[in-house]
Coordinates of C-alpha atoms in Angstrom, one line a residue:
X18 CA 54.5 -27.8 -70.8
X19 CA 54.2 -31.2 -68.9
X20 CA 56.8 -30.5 -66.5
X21 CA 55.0 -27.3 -65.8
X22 CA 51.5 -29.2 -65.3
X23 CA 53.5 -31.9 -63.0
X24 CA 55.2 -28.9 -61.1
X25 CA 51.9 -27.6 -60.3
X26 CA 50.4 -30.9 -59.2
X27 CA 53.1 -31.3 -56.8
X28 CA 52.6 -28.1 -55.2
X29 CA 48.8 -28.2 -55.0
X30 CA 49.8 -31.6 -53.4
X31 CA 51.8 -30.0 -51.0
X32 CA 49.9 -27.2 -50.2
X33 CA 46.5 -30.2 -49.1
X34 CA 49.0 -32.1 -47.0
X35 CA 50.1 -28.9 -45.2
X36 CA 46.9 -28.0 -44.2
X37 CA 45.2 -31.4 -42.9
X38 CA 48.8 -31.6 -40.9
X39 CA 50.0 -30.5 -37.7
X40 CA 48.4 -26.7 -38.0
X41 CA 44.9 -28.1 -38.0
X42 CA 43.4 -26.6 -34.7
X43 CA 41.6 -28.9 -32.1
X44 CA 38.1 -27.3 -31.2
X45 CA 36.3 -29.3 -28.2
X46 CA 33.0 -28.4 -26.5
X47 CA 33.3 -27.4 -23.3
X48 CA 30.1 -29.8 -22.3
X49 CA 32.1 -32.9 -24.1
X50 CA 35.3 -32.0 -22.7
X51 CA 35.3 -35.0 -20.2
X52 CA 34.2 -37.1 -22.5
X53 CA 36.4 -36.5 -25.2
X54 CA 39.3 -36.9 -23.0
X55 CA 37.8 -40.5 -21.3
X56 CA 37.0 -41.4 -25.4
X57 CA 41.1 -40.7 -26.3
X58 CA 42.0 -42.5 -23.1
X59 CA 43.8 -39.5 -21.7
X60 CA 41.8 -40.3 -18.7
X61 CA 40.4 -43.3 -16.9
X62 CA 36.6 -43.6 -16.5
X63 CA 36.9 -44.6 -12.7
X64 CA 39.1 -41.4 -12.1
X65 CA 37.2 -39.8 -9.6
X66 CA 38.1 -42.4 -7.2
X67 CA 41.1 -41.7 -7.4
X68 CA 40.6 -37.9 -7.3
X69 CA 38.6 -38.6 -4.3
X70 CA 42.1 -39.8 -2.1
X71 CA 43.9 -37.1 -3.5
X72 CA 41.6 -34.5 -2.1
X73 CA 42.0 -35.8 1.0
X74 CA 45.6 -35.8 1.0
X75 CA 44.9 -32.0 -0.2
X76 CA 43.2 -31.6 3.1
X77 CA 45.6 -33.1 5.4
X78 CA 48.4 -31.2 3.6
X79 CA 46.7 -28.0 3.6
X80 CA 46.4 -28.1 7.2
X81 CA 50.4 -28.0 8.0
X82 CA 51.6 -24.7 5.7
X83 CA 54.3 -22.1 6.3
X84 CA 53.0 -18.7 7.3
X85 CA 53.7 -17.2 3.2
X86 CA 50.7 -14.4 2.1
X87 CA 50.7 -15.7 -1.1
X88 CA 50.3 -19.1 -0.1
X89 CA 47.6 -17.9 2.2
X90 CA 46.0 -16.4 -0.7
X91 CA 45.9 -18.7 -3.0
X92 CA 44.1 -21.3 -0.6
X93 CA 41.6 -18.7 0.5
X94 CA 38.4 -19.5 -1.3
X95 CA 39.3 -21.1 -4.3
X96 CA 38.8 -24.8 -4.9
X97 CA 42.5 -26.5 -5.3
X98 CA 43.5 -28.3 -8.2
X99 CA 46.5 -29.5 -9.4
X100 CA 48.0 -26.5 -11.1
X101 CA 47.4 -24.5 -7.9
X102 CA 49.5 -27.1 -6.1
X103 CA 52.2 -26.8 -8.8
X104 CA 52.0 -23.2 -7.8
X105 CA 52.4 -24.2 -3.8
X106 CA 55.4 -26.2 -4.4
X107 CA 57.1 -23.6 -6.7
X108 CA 56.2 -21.0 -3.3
X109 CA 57.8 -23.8 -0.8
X110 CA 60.7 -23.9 -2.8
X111 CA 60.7 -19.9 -2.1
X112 CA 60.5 -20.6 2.0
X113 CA 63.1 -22.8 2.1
X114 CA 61.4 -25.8 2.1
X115 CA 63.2 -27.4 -1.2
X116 CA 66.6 -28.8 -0.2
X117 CA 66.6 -32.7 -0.9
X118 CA 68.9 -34.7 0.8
X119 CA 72.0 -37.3 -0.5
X120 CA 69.2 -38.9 -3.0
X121 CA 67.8 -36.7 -4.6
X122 CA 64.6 -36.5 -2.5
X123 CA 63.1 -34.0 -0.8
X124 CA 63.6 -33.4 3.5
X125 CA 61.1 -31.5 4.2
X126 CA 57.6 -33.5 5.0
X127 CA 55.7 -30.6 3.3
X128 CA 57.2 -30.6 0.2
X129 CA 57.1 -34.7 0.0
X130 CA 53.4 -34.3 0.7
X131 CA 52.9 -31.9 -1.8
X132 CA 55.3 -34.1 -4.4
X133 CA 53.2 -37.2 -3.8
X134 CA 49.7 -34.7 -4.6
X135 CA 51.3 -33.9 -8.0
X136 CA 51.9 -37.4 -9.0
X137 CA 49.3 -38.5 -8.1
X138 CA 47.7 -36.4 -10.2
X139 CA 49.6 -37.0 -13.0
X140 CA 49.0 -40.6 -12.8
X141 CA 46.4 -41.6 -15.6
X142 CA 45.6 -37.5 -15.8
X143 CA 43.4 -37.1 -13.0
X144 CA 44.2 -33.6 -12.9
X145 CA 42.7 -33.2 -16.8
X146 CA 39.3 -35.1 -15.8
X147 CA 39.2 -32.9 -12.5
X148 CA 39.9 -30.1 -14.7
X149 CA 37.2 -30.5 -17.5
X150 CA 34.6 -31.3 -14.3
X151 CA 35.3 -28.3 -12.7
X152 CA 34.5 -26.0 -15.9
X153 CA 31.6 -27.5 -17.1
X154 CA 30.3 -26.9 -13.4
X155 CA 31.3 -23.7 -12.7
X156 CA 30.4 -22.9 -16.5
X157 CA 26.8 -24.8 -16.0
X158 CA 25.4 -24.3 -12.6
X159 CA 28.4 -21.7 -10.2
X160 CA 28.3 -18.8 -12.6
X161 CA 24.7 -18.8 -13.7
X162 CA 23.4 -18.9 -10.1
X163 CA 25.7 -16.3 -9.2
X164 CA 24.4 -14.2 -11.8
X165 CA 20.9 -15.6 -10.8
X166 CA 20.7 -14.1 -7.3
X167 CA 22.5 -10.4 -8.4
X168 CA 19.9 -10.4 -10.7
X169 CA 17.1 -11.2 -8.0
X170 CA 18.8 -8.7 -5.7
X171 CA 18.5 -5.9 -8.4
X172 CA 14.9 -6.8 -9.1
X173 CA 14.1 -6.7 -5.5
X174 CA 15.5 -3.1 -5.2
X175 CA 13.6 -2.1 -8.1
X176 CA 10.3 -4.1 -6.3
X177 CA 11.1 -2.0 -3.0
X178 CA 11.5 1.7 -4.6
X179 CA 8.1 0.9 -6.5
X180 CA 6.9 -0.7 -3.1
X181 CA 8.0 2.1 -1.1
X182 CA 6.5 4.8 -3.4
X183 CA 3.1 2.9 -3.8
X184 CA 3.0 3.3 0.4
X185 CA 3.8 6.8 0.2
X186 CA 1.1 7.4 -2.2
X187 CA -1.4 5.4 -0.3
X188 CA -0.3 6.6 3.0
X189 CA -1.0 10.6 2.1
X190 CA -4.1 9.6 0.8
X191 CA -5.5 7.7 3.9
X192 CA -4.5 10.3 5.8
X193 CA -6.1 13.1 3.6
X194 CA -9.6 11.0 4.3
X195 CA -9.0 11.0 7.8
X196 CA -8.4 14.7 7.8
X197 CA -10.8 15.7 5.6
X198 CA -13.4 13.1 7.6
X199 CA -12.4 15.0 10.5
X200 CA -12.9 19.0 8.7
X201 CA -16.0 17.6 8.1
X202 CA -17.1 16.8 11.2
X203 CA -16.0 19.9 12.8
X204 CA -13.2 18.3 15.2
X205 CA -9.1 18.1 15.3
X206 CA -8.9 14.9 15.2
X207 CA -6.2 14.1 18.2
X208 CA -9.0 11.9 20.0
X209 CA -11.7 11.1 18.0
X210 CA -14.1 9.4 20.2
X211 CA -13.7 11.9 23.1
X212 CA -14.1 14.6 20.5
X213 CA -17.1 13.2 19.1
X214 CA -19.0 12.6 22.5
X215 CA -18.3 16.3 23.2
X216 CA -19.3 17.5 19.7
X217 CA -22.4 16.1 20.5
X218 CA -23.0 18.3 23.3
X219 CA -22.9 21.4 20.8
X220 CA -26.0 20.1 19.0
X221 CA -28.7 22.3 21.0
X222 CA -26.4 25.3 20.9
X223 CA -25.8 24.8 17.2
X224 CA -29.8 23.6 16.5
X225 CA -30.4 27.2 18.4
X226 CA -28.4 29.6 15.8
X227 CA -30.1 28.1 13.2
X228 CA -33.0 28.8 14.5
X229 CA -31.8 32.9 15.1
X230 CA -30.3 32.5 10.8
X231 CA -34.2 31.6 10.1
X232 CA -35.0 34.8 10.7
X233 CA -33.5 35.7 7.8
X234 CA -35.8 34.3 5.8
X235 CA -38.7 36.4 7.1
X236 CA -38.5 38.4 3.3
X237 CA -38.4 35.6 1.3
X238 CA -41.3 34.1 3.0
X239 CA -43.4 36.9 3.0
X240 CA -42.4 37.1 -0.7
X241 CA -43.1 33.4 -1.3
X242 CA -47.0 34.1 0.3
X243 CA -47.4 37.0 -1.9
X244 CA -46.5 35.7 -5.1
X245 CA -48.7 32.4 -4.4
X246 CA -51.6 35.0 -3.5
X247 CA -51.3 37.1 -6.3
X248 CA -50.8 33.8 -9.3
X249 CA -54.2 32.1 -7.7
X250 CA -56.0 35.7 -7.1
X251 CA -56.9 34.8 -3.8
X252 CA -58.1 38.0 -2.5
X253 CA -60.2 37.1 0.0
X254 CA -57.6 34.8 1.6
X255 CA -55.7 36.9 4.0
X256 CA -52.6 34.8 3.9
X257 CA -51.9 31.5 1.3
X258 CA -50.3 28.8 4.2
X259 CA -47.3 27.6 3.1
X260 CA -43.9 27.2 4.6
X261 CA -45.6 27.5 8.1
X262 CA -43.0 25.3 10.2
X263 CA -39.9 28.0 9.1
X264 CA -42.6 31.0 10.2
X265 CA -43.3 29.2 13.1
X266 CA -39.4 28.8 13.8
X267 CA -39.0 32.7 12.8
X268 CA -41.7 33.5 15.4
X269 CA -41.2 31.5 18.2
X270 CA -37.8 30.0 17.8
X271 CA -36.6 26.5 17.9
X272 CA -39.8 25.2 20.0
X273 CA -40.8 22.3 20.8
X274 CA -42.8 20.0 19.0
X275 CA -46.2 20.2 21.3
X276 CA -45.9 24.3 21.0
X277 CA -45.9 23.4 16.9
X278 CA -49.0 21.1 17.3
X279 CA -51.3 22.6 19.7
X280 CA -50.3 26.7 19.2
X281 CA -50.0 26.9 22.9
X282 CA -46.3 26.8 25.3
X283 CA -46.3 23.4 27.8
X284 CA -46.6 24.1 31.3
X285 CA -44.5 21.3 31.8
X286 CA -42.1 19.2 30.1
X287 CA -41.6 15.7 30.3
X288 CA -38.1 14.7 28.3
X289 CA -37.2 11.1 29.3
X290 CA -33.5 11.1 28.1
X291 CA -30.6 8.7 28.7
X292 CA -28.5 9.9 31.4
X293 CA -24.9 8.5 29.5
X294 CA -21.6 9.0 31.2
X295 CA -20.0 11.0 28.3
X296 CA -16.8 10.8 29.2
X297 CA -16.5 7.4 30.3
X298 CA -18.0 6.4 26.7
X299 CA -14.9 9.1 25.5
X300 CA -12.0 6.9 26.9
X301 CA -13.4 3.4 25.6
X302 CA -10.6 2.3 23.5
X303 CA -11.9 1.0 20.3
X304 CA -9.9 -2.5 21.1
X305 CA -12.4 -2.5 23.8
X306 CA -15.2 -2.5 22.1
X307 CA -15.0 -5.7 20.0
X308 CA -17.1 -7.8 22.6
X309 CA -20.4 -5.1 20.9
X310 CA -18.9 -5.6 17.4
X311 CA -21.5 -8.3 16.9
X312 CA -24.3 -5.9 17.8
X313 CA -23.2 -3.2 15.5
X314 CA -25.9 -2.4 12.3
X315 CA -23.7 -1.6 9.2
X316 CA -26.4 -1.0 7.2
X317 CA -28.6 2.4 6.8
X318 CA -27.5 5.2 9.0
X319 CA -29.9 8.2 7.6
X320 CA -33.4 8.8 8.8
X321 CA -34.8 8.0 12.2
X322 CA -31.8 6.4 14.2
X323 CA -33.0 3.8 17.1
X324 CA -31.3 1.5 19.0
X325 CA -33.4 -1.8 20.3
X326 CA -31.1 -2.4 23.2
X327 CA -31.9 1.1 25.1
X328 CA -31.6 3.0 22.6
X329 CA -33.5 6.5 21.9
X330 CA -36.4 6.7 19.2
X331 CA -36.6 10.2 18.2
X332 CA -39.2 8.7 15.9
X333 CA -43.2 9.1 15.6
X334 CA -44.2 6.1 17.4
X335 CA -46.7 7.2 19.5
X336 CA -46.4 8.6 23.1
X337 CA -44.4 6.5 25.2
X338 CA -46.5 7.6 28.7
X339 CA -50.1 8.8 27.8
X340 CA -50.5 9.7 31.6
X341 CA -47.7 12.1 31.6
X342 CA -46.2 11.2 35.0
X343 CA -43.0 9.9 33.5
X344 CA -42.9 7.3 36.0
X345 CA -43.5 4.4 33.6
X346 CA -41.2 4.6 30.8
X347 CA -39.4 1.0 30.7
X348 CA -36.2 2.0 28.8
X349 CA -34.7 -1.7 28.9
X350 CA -31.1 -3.0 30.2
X351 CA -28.6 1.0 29.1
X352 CA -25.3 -1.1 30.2
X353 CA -22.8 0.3 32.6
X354 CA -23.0 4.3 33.2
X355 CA -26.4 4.6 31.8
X356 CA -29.9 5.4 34.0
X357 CA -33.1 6.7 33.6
X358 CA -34.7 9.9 34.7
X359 CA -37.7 12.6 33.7
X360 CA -36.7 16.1 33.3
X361 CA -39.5 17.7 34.4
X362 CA -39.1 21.9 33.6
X363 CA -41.6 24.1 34.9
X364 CA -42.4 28.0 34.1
X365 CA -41.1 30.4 36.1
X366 CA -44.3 32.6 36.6
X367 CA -47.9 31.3 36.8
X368 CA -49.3 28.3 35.1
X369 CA -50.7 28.9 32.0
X370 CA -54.0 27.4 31.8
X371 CA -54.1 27.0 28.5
X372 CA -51.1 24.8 28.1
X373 CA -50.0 20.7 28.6
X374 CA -47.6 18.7 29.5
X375 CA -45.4 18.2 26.7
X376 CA -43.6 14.5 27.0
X377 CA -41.9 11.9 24.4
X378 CA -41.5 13.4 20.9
X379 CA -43.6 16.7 21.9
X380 CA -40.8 17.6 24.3
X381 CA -38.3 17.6 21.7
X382 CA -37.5 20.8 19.6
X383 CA -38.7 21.2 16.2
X384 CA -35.2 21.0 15.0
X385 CA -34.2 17.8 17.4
X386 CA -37.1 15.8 16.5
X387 CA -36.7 13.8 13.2
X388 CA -40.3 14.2 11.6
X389 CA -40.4 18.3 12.6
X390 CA -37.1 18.4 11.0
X391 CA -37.2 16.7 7.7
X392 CA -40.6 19.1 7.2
X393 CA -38.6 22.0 7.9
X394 CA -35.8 21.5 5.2
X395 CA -38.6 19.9 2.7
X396 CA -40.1 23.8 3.2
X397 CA -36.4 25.3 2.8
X398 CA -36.0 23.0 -0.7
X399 CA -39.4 24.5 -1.6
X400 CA -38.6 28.1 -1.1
X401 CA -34.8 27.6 -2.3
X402 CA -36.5 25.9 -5.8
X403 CA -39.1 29.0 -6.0
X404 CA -36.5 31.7 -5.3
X405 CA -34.3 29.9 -8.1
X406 CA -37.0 29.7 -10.9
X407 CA -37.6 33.4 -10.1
X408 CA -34.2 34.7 -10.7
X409 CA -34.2 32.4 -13.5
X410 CA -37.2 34.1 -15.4
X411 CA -36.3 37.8 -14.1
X412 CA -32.7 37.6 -15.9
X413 CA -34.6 35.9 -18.9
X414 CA -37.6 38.4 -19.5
X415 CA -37.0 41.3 -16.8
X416 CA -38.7 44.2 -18.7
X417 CA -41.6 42.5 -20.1
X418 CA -42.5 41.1 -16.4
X419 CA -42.0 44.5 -15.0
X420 CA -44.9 46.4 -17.8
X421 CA -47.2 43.7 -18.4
X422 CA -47.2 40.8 -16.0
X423 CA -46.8 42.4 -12.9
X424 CA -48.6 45.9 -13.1
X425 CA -51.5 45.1 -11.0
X426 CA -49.3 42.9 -8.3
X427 CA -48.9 44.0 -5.1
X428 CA -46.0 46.4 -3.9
X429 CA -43.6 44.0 -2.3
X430 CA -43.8 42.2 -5.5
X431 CA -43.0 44.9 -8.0
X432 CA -39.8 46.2 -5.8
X433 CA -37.7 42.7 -5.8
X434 CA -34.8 43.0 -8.3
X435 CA -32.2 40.5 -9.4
X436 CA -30.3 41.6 -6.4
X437 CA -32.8 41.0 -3.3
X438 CA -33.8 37.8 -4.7
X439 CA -30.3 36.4 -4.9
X440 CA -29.8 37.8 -1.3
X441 CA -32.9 36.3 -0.3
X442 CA -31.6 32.9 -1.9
X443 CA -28.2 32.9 -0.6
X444 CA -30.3 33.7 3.0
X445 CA -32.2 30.2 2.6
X446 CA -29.6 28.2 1.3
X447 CA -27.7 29.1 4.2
X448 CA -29.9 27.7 6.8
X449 CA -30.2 24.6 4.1
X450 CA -26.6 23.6 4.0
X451 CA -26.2 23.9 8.2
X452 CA -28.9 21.6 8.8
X453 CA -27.9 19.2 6.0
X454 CA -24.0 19.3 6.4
X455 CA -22.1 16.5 7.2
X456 CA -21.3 17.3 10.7
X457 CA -25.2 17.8 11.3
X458 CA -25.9 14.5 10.0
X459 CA -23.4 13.0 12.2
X460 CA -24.5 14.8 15.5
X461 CA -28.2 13.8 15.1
X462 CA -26.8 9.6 14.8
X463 CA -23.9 10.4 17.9
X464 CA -26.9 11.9 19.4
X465 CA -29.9 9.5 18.7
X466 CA -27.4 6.3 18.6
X467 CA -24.5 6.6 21.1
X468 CA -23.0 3.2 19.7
X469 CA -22.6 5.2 16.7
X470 CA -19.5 6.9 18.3
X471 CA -18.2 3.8 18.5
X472 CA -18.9 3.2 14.9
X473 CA -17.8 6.7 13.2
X474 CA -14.2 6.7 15.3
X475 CA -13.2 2.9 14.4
X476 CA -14.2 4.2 10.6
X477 CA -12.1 7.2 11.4
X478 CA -9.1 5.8 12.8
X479 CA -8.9 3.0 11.1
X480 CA -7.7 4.9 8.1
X481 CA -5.2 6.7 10.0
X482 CA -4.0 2.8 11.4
X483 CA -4.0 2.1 7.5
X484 CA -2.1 4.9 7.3
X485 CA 0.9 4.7 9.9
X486 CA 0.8 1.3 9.0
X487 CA 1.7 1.6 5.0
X488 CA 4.4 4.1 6.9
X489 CA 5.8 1.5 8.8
X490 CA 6.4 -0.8 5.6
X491 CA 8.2 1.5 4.1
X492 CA 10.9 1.3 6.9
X493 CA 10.8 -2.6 6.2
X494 CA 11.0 -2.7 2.7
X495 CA 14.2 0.1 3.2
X496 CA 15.6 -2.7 5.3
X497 CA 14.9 -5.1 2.7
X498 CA 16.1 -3.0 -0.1
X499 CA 19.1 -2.3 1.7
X500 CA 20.1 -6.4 2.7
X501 CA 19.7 -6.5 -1.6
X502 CA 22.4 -4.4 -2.6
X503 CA 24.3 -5.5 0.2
X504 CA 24.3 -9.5 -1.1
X505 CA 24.8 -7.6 -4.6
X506 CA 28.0 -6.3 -3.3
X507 CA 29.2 -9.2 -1.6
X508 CA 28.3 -11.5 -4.5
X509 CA 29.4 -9.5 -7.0
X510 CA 33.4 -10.0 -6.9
X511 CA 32.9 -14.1 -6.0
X512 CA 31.5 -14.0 -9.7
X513 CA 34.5 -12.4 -11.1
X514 CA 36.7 -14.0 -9.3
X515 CA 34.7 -17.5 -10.2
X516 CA 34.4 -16.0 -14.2
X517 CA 38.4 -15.5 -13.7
X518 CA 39.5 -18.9 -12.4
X519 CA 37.5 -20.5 -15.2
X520 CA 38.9 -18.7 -17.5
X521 CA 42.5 -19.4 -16.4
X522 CA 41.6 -23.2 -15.9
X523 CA 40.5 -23.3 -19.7
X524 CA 44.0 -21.7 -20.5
X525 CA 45.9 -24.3 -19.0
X526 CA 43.6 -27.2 -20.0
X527 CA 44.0 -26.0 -23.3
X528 CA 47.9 -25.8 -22.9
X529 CA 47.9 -29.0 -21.5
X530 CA 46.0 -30.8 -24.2
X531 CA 48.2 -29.2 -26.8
X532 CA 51.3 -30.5 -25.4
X533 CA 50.0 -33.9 -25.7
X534 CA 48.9 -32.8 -30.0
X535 CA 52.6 -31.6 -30.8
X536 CA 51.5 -28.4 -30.2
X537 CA 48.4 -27.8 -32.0
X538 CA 46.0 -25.3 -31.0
X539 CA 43.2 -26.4 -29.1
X540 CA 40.2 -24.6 -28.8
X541 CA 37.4 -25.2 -26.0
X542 CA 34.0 -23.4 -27.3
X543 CA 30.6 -23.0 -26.6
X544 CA 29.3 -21.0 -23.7
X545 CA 32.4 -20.5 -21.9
X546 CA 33.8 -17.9 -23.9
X547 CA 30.6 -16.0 -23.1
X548 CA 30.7 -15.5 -19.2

């Protein structure tokens, strides 16, 4: 039994000893490698002067070398060290360039260059200090800035696709204003500002069909008048006056404003217009205009448009030349292209003796001038509401207005149905949406305001710039895009082939160290077994 116990010891002995001996692996940071090897004085703390004459004896060497591919290779973008000249000695040898003379030494001057690099290295173990420098840099700073700028190259492209769709989102949508800017103002939109100018020129025409659709409106007038009668019992009253501008506008047409005021045609008419040169105000560039910019009022367009620097008021501001001559009218500094006259038009047959002289605000049309206007659709609102309300209670209580309400109303009211009064209602509304469209609104301000040309076409075409310009940036950010992947691509294999020659540095650092431990296995860790 005790030389059982004692047998046991022994081995248990053994088996401790065995371990803490030779088999015990060596593992080393990679960031302390330096220092471990200057703390076990495998290296000298002063070795990179002497590291710094041997890579200059590299570069003197380097420049005299056979024509071999493999040596051309192996010099070719890779940062020498003494294992790679180990490698160009053993490829010298393979030229021809190893024969040694009586003693033992080498003839050629390449190979004695290259001989002298190696021991110079080995002296003091430069080459293991050099070593352990060059991965902790390339394991530190070369690789993650490699991997740095791939990965700001891929986040670019990803920035440029979202870039590039952004603009082609934007771009549609600038240019879907523009266009529907321009459906609404009635024009093509291939030159704005000459477009405008001679959209402007339709306004009489167009002011004279609506005047012709008013006529339409003769039933629901005479409707409107009958119904009013017949709720106040106003027999006596031969007609109830309301909506009189749109009868006088069914009667007599788009007239002017002194036929609406007096009841009697002018024998003459005194218009004092601006006289503008259309189509040289159609080719001003809108660059050209930027010396006015400073004169331009952003603010309220609607209502009565004037301008103070000879401008037209279409306004109620009294009349501008109580004598009627027309020979007075001061109309200040109109610029280049602009004069005064008086358009005087005369009837054809004789005088009529009962009529004026029509000038300033009275020689516009009812339509054209601002006040007239704005009466005549606050009369269309009126019979539009009063046609509504009237379909609105027929659908609700038809039969009971037909027996009870309505048996003693006159005949024109009993016969209206659902059906004439919506007729009659889409009549008025009609007339209400050409007067108060957008293109209307914009052709009383181009023609009231001519620097609101100017105005309307920079809006306009500024969104088409917007637009072609967001076009243009996607052609740059391509570019841009495109000069990403391409420093991807070229930086790309540098990192693998930087990732590879770190890896085969800490293979033979770790082979080296080993030799010099009777062969134990030594292990550099930390980040570099993670590139």
């Amino acid at each position: 039994m005790e030389q059982y116990f004692v047998t046991t010891l022994y081995r248990k002995k053994e088996k401790i000893k065995m371990v803490r001996g030779e088999d015990l692996p060596i593992d080393i940071y990679y960031n302390k490698l330096l220092d471990w090897l200057i703390d076990r004085r495998h290296c000298e703390k002063n070795w990179q002067d002497n590291a710094g004459n041997i890579r200059e004896k590299i570069n003197t060497a380097i420049q005299d070398m056979p024509p071999n591919q493999e040596i051309t290779d192996l010099l070719s973008g890779t940062y020498i060290n003494y294992f790679h000249c180990n490698k160009i000695v053993s490829l010298l040898k393979q030229c021809g360039e190893g024969s040694t003379n009586f003693f033992g030494q080498y003839s050629s001057k390449r190979m004695k260059d290259w001989q002298e690099i190696i021991n110079n290295y080995k002296d003091e173990s430069v080459f293991l200090a050099e070593a352990a420098q060059m991965i902790m840099r390339n394991v530190n700073y070369e690789i993650p800035g490699l991997k740095r700028q791939i990965a700001k190259c891929q986040l670019t492209q990803r920035e440029c696709q979202r870039k590039e769709k952004d603009c082609n989102q934007n771009s549609a949508l600038f240019k879907a204003k523009y266009l529907k800017l321009c459906k609404q103002m009635g024009i093509p939109g291939s030159n704005v500002r000459k477009e405008l100018v001679e959209l402007a020129q339709e306004l009489p025409g167009i002011l004279k069909d609506v005047s012709e659709e008013t006529k339409s409106m003769e039933d629901a007038c005479q409707y409107y008048s009958a119904f009013i009668k017949f709720v106040n019992q106003k027999d006596t009253i031969e007609e109830v006056d309301i909506t009189p501008l749109i009868k006088f506008v069914i009667e007599h047409g788009n007239a002017t404003v002194y036929q609406w005021k007096t009841g009697n045609a002018p024998s003459k008419i005194e218009e004092s217009i601006q006289k503008v040169d259309m189509e040289a105000m159609a080719k001003i560039s809108v660059d050209g205009a930027g010396d006015e910019e400073a004169e331009i009022d952003w603010g309220y367009l609607g209502g009565d448009t004037s301008t103070t620097d000879g401008g037209i008021d279409f306004g109620d501001e009294g009349d501008l030349n109580a004598d009627g001559d027309g020979g007075d009218i001061d109309w200040g500094n109109m610029g280049d292209g602009v004069e005064d006259i008086a358009i005087t038009v005369e009837d054809a047959g004789q005088e009529n003796p009962e009529g004026g002289v029509a000038s300033g605000d009275e020689a516009l049309s009812v339509l054209e001038n601002t006040t007239t206007r704005n009466v005549f659709i606050d009369e269309l609102l009126e019979l539009q509401s009063f046609l509504e309300q009237r379909l609105s209670e027929m659908r609700l209580n038809a039969d009971m207005i037909t027996v009870y309400e309505f048996q003693s109303a006159p005949a024109l009211l009993q016969i209206q149905t659902i059906e004439t009064l919506q007729s009659m209602l889409g009549n008025v509304t009609s007339v209400l949406q050409s007067l108060t469209s957008v293109k209307m609104q914009n052709l009383y301000l181009i023609k009231s305001s001519p620097r609101y040309v100017d105005r309307i076409s920079e809006s306009m075409e500024q969104k088409l710039r917007v637009s072609e310009k967001l076009l243009s940036q996607i052609t740059s950010l391509r570019e841009r895009s495109q000069e990403a992947v391409k420093t991807q691509g070229d930086t790309e294999p540098k990192l693998a082939l930087i990732v590879k020659k770190t890896k085969e540095l800490q293979s033979q650092v770790e082979s080296e160290i080993s030799s010099r431990y009777k062969d134990r296995k030594v292990n550099i860790m930390g980040e570099i077994n993670t590139i």
